[in-house]
Amino acid sequence: MSVDYEAAARELVDAREKGGPCPPLRGRLLPEGDVASAYLVQQLQVREWLRRGHRRVGAKIGLTSRAVQESFGVYQPDFGVLLDDMAVPDGAEVAMDRLLQPRVEAEVAFVLGADLPDERITGADVTRAVDHVLPAIEIVDSRVAGWDISIVDTVADNASSGLFVLGTVPRRLADVDLRLCGMVLERAGEPVSVGAGAACLGNPLHALLWLAQTMARSGDPLRAGDVVLSGALGPMVPVTPGAAYEARISGLGSVRTCFAEVSA
């Protein structure tokens, strides 16, 4: 099939801006399983957002759970770009009309203190580059109707990025065992998702290393100051309008957000 990168990018941008999801891209505008083409579509959208004055502030990693990878038939993570308008202050209310089909998940966020420009970096290099870590809630979203997505759809859709919320108390990496840190995500005080650092590629640092190598290879490496959302520590949960969510990660503290009621 012929590949129409521009049309695919335009559909996703329109879905985001007009508040109406589009049909799946796979088999229609992009070939089934063509992840390279999906990243090209992602890049076209990012360039458009940057052209409009937004700023890249980091990156997110997806598909870090083995079970989720198997459901997509892929055996490596994917990534998307974080922009300045995706950041939500800790505890702030999110308007539902900013999103289409939101879900929430708890993650470890890294803030880098050094550039990572070389694809041959090691785990030690990555550890040295981390300035601090924070608890995070990622509000994932899909511009594809009904979350009917394959690996191609989610990569093209900027790895199903939506918004993100960071905690406000930085922790030193040396003070936290990220592999063993437990997580509970609560809605209105009731647990709705639980997990641990080991659910994220065995250790969130492994996810960060993969991302740093991959982005350096692509020519757009991670830089000092970047925020990296390293992947879910437990199952993602559909958002309930009007509800408050709090994620607590052992050793890192907590982070909170809430969602406005849907207007009548």
Short mmCIF file of N, CA, C and O in Angstrom, two decimals, residues 85-175:
data_model
loop_
_atom_site.label_atom_id
_atom_site.label_comp_id
_atom_site.label_asym_id
_atom_site.label_seq_id
_atom_site.Cartn_x
_atom_site.Cartn_y
_atom_site.Cartn_z
N ASP A 85 3.13 22.07 27.07
CA ASP A 85 1.71 22.20 27.40
C ASP A 85 1.11 20.92 27.95
O ASP A 85 -0.08 20.90 28.31
N MET A 86 1.88 19.85 28.03
CA MET A 86 1.40 18.60 28.61
C MET A 86 1.58 18.57 30.14
O MET A 86 1.01 17.70 30.80
N ALA A 87 2.37 19.47 30.69
CA ALA A 87 2.68 19.45 32.13
C ALA A 87 1.52 20.03 32.93
O ALA A 87 1.00 21.11 32.62
N VAL A 88 1.11 19.30 33.98
CA VAL A 88 0.04 19.73 34.89
C VAL A 88 0.65 19.83 36.29
O VAL A 88 1.32 18.90 36.75
N PRO A 89 0.43 20.93 37.02
CA PRO A 89 0.97 21.04 38.38
C PRO A 89 0.40 19.99 39.31
O PRO A 89 -0.75 19.56 39.17
N ASP A 90 1.19 19.57 40.27
CA ASP A 90 0.77 18.60 41.28
C ASP A 90 -0.49 19.11 41.98
O ASP A 90 -0.52 20.23 42.50
N GLY A 91 -1.52 18.27 41.99
CA GLY A 91 -2.77 18.61 42.66
C GLY A 91 -3.75 19.42 41.86
O GLY A 91 -4.88 19.65 42.31
N ALA A 92 -3.37 19.86 40.66
CA ALA A 92 -4.25 20.71 39.87
C ALA A 92 -5.38 19.90 39.24
O ALA A 92 -5.27 18.70 39.00
N GLU A 93 -6.49 20.59 38.96
CA GLU A 93 -7.62 19.97 38.30
C GLU A 93 -7.43 20.01 36.79
O GLU A 93 -6.98 21.01 36.22
N VAL A 94 -7.79 18.92 36.13
CA VAL A 94 -7.68 18.81 34.68
C VAL A 94 -9.08 18.88 34.08
O VAL A 94 -9.98 18.14 34.50
N ALA A 95 -9.25 19.76 33.12
CA ALA A 95 -10.53 19.85 32.42
C ALA A 95 -10.68 18.66 31.47
O ALA A 95 -9.74 18.32 30.73
N MET A 96 -11.82 18.04 31.49
CA MET A 96 -12.03 16.85 30.66
C MET A 96 -11.99 17.17 29.17
O MET A 96 -11.68 16.31 28.35
N ASP A 97 -12.28 18.41 28.79
CA ASP A 97 -12.27 18.73 27.36
C ASP A 97 -10.86 18.90 26.80
O ASP A 97 -10.69 19.14 25.60
N ARG A 98 -9.84 18.75 27.65
CA ARG A 98 -8.46 18.73 27.14
C ARG A 98 -8.10 17.35 26.58
O ARG A 98 -7.05 17.21 25.96
N LEU A 99 -8.94 16.37 26.83
CA LEU A 99 -8.61 14.99 26.52
C LEU A 99 -9.76 14.31 25.80
O LEU A 99 -10.90 14.80 25.80
N LEU A 100 -9.48 13.18 25.19
CA LEU A 100 -10.50 12.42 24.48
C LEU A 100 -10.92 11.17 25.24
O LEU A 100 -12.10 10.96 25.48
N GLN A 101 -9.96 10.31 25.56
CA GLN A 101 -10.23 9.01 26.19
C GLN A 101 -9.18 8.75 27.27
O GLN A 101 -8.40 7.81 27.17
N PRO A 102 -9.13 9.58 28.31
CA PRO A 102 -8.00 9.55 29.23
C PRO A 102 -7.97 8.34 30.15
O PRO A 102 -9.01 7.83 30.58
N ARG A 103 -6.76 7.90 30.43
CA ARG A 103 -6.49 6.87 31.43
C ARG A 103 -5.28 7.35 32.24
O ARG A 103 -4.51 8.17 31.77
N VAL A 104 -5.13 6.84 33.45
CA VAL A 104 -4.02 7.27 34.30
C VAL A 104 -3.17 6.07 34.70
O VAL A 104 -3.67 4.95 34.83
N GLU A 105 -1.89 6.34 34.89
CA GLU A 105 -0.98 5.32 35.38
C GLU A 105 0.12 6.00 36.18
O GLU A 105 0.44 7.18 35.95
N ALA A 106 0.69 5.27 37.14
CA ALA A 106 1.74 5.81 38.01
C ALA A 106 3.10 5.37 37.50
O ALA A 106 3.28 4.22 37.09
N GLU A 107 4.07 6.30 37.55
CA GLU A 107 5.38 6.05 36.99
C GLU A 107 6.47 6.72 37.82
O GLU A 107 6.20 7.61 38.63
N VAL A 108 7.70 6.31 37.56
CA VAL A 108 8.88 7.01 38.06
C VAL A 108 9.32 7.98 36.97
O VAL A 108 9.47 7.60 35.80
N ALA A 109 9.53 9.23 37.35
CA ALA A 109 10.03 10.24 36.42
C ALA A 109 11.48 10.56 36.76
O ALA A 109 11.83 10.74 37.93
N PHE A 110 12.31 10.62 35.73
CA PHE A 110 13.70 11.04 35.88
C PHE A 110 13.85 12.46 35.34
O PHE A 110 13.26 12.80 34.31
N VAL A 111 14.65 13.27 36.03
CA VAL A 111 15.04 14.58 35.51
C VAL A 111 16.55 14.53 35.32
O VAL A 111 17.30 14.24 36.27
N LEU A 112 16.99 14.79 34.11
CA LEU A 112 18.41 14.62 33.77
C LEU A 112 19.22 15.87 34.12
O LEU A 112 18.75 17.00 33.94
N GLY A 113 20.43 15.63 34.57
CA GLY A 113 21.35 16.72 34.85
C GLY A 113 22.48 16.82 33.85
O GLY A 113 23.33 17.70 33.95
N ALA A 114 22.49 15.93 32.86
CA ALA A 114 23.54 15.92 31.84
C ALA A 114 22.98 15.39 30.54
O ALA A 114 21.99 14.65 30.52
N ASP A 115 23.61 15.78 29.43
CA ASP A 115 23.22 15.26 28.12
C ASP A 115 23.61 13.78 28.00
O ASP A 115 24.56 13.32 28.65
N LEU A 116 22.88 13.06 27.14
CA LEU A 116 23.20 11.66 26.86
C LEU A 116 23.27 11.51 25.33
O LEU A 116 22.37 10.94 24.71
N PRO A 117 24.35 11.99 24.71
CA PRO A 117 24.39 12.08 23.25
C PRO A 117 24.89 10.84 22.52
O PRO A 117 24.80 10.77 21.30
N ASP A 118 25.44 9.86 23.25
CA ASP A 118 26.12 8.73 22.60
C ASP A 118 25.29 7.47 22.73
O ASP A 118 24.93 7.06 23.84
N GLU A 119 24.98 6.81 21.61
CA GLU A 119 24.17 5.59 21.67
C GLU A 119 24.89 4.43 22.34
O GLU A 119 24.27 3.43 22.70
N ARG A 120 26.19 4.54 22.56
CA ARG A 120 26.96 3.46 23.19
C ARG A 120 27.05 3.63 24.71
O ARG A 120 27.90 3.01 25.35
N ILE A 121 26.19 4.44 25.26
CA ILE A 121 26.22 4.66 26.70
C ILE A 121 25.87 3.39 27.46
O ILE A 121 25.22 2.48 26.94
N THR A 122 26.29 3.35 28.69
CA THR A 122 26.04 2.21 29.57
C THR A 122 25.09 2.62 30.70
O THR A 122 24.74 3.79 30.86
N GLY A 123 24.72 1.63 31.50
CA GLY A 123 23.89 1.90 32.66
C GLY A 123 24.55 2.86 33.64
O GLY A 123 23.89 3.70 34.25
N ALA A 124 25.86 2.76 33.76
CA ALA A 124 26.58 3.67 34.66
C ALA A 124 26.50 5.11 34.15
O ALA A 124 26.34 6.05 34.93
N ASP A 125 26.58 5.28 32.83
CA ASP A 125 26.47 6.62 32.25
C ASP A 125 25.10 7.23 32.56
O ASP A 125 24.99 8.40 32.90
N VAL A 126 24.08 6.42 32.40
CA VAL A 126 22.72 6.89 32.65
C VAL A 126 22.54 7.25 34.11
O VAL A 126 21.95 8.29 34.44
N THR A 127 23.03 6.41 35.00
CA THR A 127 22.90 6.68 36.43
C THR A 127 23.56 8.01 36.80
O THR A 127 23.00 8.81 37.55
N ARG A 128 24.75 8.26 36.25
CA ARG A 128 25.44 9.52 36.53
C ARG A 128 24.68 10.72 35.98
O ARG A 128 24.78 11.82 36.53
N ALA A 129 23.95 10.53 34.89
CA ALA A 129 23.27 11.65 34.25
C ALA A 129 21.98 12.07 34.96
O ALA A 129 21.47 13.17 34.72
N VAL A 130 21.44 11.21 35.83
CA VAL A 130 20.18 11.52 36.52
C VAL A 130 20.43 12.52 37.63
O VAL A 130 21.23 12.28 38.54
N ASP A 131 19.75 13.65 37.57
CA ASP A 131 19.87 14.64 38.64
C ASP A 131 18.99 14.25 39.82
O ASP A 131 19.43 14.25 40.96
N HIS A 132 17.73 13.92 39.54
CA HIS A 132 16.83 13.48 40.61
C HIS A 132 15.66 12.71 40.02
O HIS A 132 15.46 12.69 38.80
N VAL A 133 14.90 12.06 40.91
CA VAL A 133 13.73 11.29 40.51
C VAL A 133 12.50 11.82 41.25
O VAL A 133 12.62 12.38 42.35
N LEU A 134 11.33 11.62 40.62
CA LEU A 134 10.08 12.11 41.18
C LEU A 134 8.98 11.09 40.92
O LEU A 134 9.03 10.35 39.93
N PRO A 135 7.95 11.06 41.77
CA PRO A 135 6.77 10.27 41.43
C PRO A 135 5.98 11.01 40.36
O PRO A 135 5.99 12.25 40.31
N ALA A 136 5.31 10.27 39.49
CA ALA A 136 4.57 10.90 38.40
C ALA A 136 3.27 10.16 38.13
O ALA A 136 3.17 8.95 38.34
N ILE A 137 2.29 10.92 37.68
CA ILE A 137 1.08 10.35 37.09
C ILE A 137 1.10 10.74 35.62
O ILE A 137 1.18 11.93 35.29
N GLU A 138 1.05 9.74 34.76
CA GLU A 138 0.88 10.02 33.34
C GLU A 138 -0.59 9.86 33.00
O GLU A 138 -1.22 8.86 33.33
N ILE A 139 -1.14 10.88 32.35
CA ILE A 139 -2.51 10.83 31.84
C ILE A 139 -2.39 10.48 30.37
O ILE A 139 -2.12 11.34 29.53
N VAL A 140 -2.52 9.21 30.07
CA VAL A 140 -2.39 8.76 28.68
C VAL A 140 -3.71 9.00 27.96
O VAL A 140 -4.78 9.08 28.57
N ASP A 141 -3.64 9.14 26.65
CA ASP A 141 -4.82 9.43 25.86
C ASP A 141 -4.60 8.85 24.47
O ASP A 141 -3.46 8.59 24.07
N SER A 142 -5.67 8.65 23.76
CA SER A 142 -5.55 8.14 22.39
C SER A 142 -6.43 8.96 21.47
O SER A 142 -7.61 9.21 21.79
N ARG A 143 -5.85 9.36 20.36
CA ARG A 143 -6.63 10.04 19.33
C ARG A 143 -7.30 9.04 18.40
O ARG A 143 -7.99 9.42 17.46
N VAL A 144 -7.14 7.75 18.66
CA VAL A 144 -7.74 6.69 17.85
C VAL A 144 -9.00 6.20 18.54
O VAL A 144 -8.98 5.85 19.73
N ALA A 145 -10.08 6.16 17.83
CA ALA A 145 -11.39 5.86 18.41
C ALA A 145 -11.40 4.53 19.15
O ALA A 145 -10.91 3.51 18.64
N GLY A 146 -11.95 4.56 20.37
CA GLY A 146 -12.14 3.35 21.14
C GLY A 146 -10.87 2.67 21.61
O GLY A 146 -10.90 1.51 22.00
N TRP A 147 -9.75 3.39 21.59
CA TRP A 147 -8.46 2.78 21.94
C TRP A 147 -8.20 1.53 21.09
O TRP A 147 -7.55 0.58 21.54
N ASP A 148 -8.69 1.54 19.86
CA ASP A 148 -8.49 0.40 18.95
C ASP A 148 -7.13 0.57 18.28
O ASP A 148 -7.02 1.01 17.13
N ILE A 149 -6.07 0.24 19.03
CA ILE A 149 -4.72 0.57 18.57
C ILE A 149 -3.84 -0.67 18.45
O ILE A 149 -4.00 -1.64 19.17
N SER A 150 -2.93 -0.56 17.50
CA SER A 150 -1.81 -1.49 17.37
C SER A 150 -0.55 -0.72 17.69
O SER A 150 -0.60 0.48 18.00
N ILE A 151 0.59 -1.36 17.58
CA ILE A 151 1.87 -0.67 17.80
C ILE A 151 2.02 0.50 16.82
O ILE A 151 2.52 1.57 17.18
N VAL A 152 1.54 0.32 15.59
CA VAL A 152 1.64 1.39 14.60
C VAL A 152 0.81 2.60 15.01
O VAL A 152 1.27 3.75 14.94
N ASP A 153 -0.42 2.35 15.46
CA ASP A 153 -1.30 3.45 15.85
C ASP A 153 -0.75 4.23 17.04
O ASP A 153 -0.74 5.46 17.05
N THR A 154 -0.29 3.52 18.07
CA THR A 154 0.16 4.22 19.27
C THR A 154 1.46 4.98 19.03
O THR A 154 1.63 6.10 19.50
N VAL A 155 2.40 4.41 18.26
CA VAL A 155 3.63 5.13 17.97
C VAL A 155 3.34 6.39 17.17
O VAL A 155 3.84 7.48 17.47
N ALA A 156 2.52 6.27 16.11
CA ALA A 156 2.18 7.44 15.31
C ALA A 156 1.51 8.51 16.16
O ALA A 156 1.73 9.71 15.96
N ASP A 157 0.71 8.09 17.14
CA ASP A 157 -0.02 8.99 18.02
C ASP A 157 0.83 9.42 19.21
O ASP A 157 0.35 9.56 20.33
N ASN A 158 2.12 9.62 18.96
CA ASN A 158 3.06 10.09 19.99
C ASN A 158 3.02 9.21 21.23
O ASN A 158 3.01 9.69 22.36
N ALA A 159 2.98 7.89 20.99
CA ALA A 159 2.96 6.91 22.08
C ALA A 159 1.77 7.12 23.02
O ALA A 159 1.87 6.91 24.23
N SER A 160 0.64 7.55 22.44
CA SER A 160 -0.58 7.78 23.21
C SER A 160 -0.36 8.74 24.37
O SER A 160 -0.90 8.58 25.47
N SER A 161 0.43 9.78 24.12
CA SER A 161 0.69 10.78 25.16
C SER A 161 -0.52 11.66 25.37
O SER A 161 -1.29 11.93 24.45
N GLY A 162 -0.67 12.13 26.60
CA GLY A 162 -1.71 13.09 26.92
C GLY A 162 -1.13 14.22 27.75
O GLY A 162 -0.61 15.20 27.23
N LEU A 163 -1.16 14.05 29.07
CA LEU A 163 -0.62 15.02 30.01
C LEU A 163 0.23 14.28 31.03
O LEU A 163 0.24 13.05 31.07
N PHE A 164 0.93 15.02 31.88
CA PHE A 164 1.68 14.38 32.97
C PHE A 164 1.75 15.30 34.17
O PHE A 164 1.72 16.53 34.04
N VAL A 165 1.82 14.68 35.34
CA VAL A 165 1.88 15.40 36.61
C VAL A 165 3.10 14.88 37.38
O VAL A 165 3.26 13.67 37.55
N LEU A 166 3.94 15.78 37.84
CA LEU A 166 5.12 15.40 38.60
C LEU A 166 4.97 15.79 40.07
O LEU A 166 4.39 16.83 40.39
N GLY A 167 5.50 14.95 40.96
CA GLY A 167 5.61 15.32 42.36
C GLY A 167 6.58 16.49 42.52
O GLY A 167 7.29 16.86 41.58
N THR A 168 6.62 17.04 43.70
CA THR A 168 7.39 18.28 43.90
C THR A 168 8.56 18.13 44.86
O THR A 168 9.24 19.12 45.15
N VAL A 169 8.80 16.91 45.36
CA VAL A 169 9.92 16.71 46.29
C VAL A 169 10.95 15.81 45.62
O VAL A 169 10.77 14.60 45.53
N PRO A 170 12.05 16.37 45.12
CA PRO A 170 13.04 15.56 44.42
C PRO A 170 13.73 14.57 45.36
O PRO A 170 13.98 14.88 46.54
N ARG A 171 14.06 13.40 44.84
CA ARG A 171 14.82 12.40 45.58
C ARG A 171 16.09 12.05 44.81
O ARG A 171 16.08 11.99 43.59
N ARG A 172 17.14 11.80 45.54
CA ARG A 172 18.38 11.36 44.90
C ARG A 172 18.25 9.90 44.50
O ARG A 172 17.67 9.09 45.22
N LEU A 173 18.80 9.58 43.37
CA LEU A 173 18.73 8.21 42.88
C LEU A 173 19.36 7.23 43.87
O LEU A 173 18.85 6.11 44.07
N ALA A 174 20.41 7.65 44.53
CA ALA A 174 21.12 6.77 45.46
C ALA A 174 20.28 6.42 46.69
O ALA A 174 20.58 5.45 47.39
N ASP A 175 19.22 7.18 46.93
CA ASP A 175 18.41 6.96 48.13
C ASP A 175 17.20 6.07 47.89
O ASP A 175 16.42 5.82 48.82
#
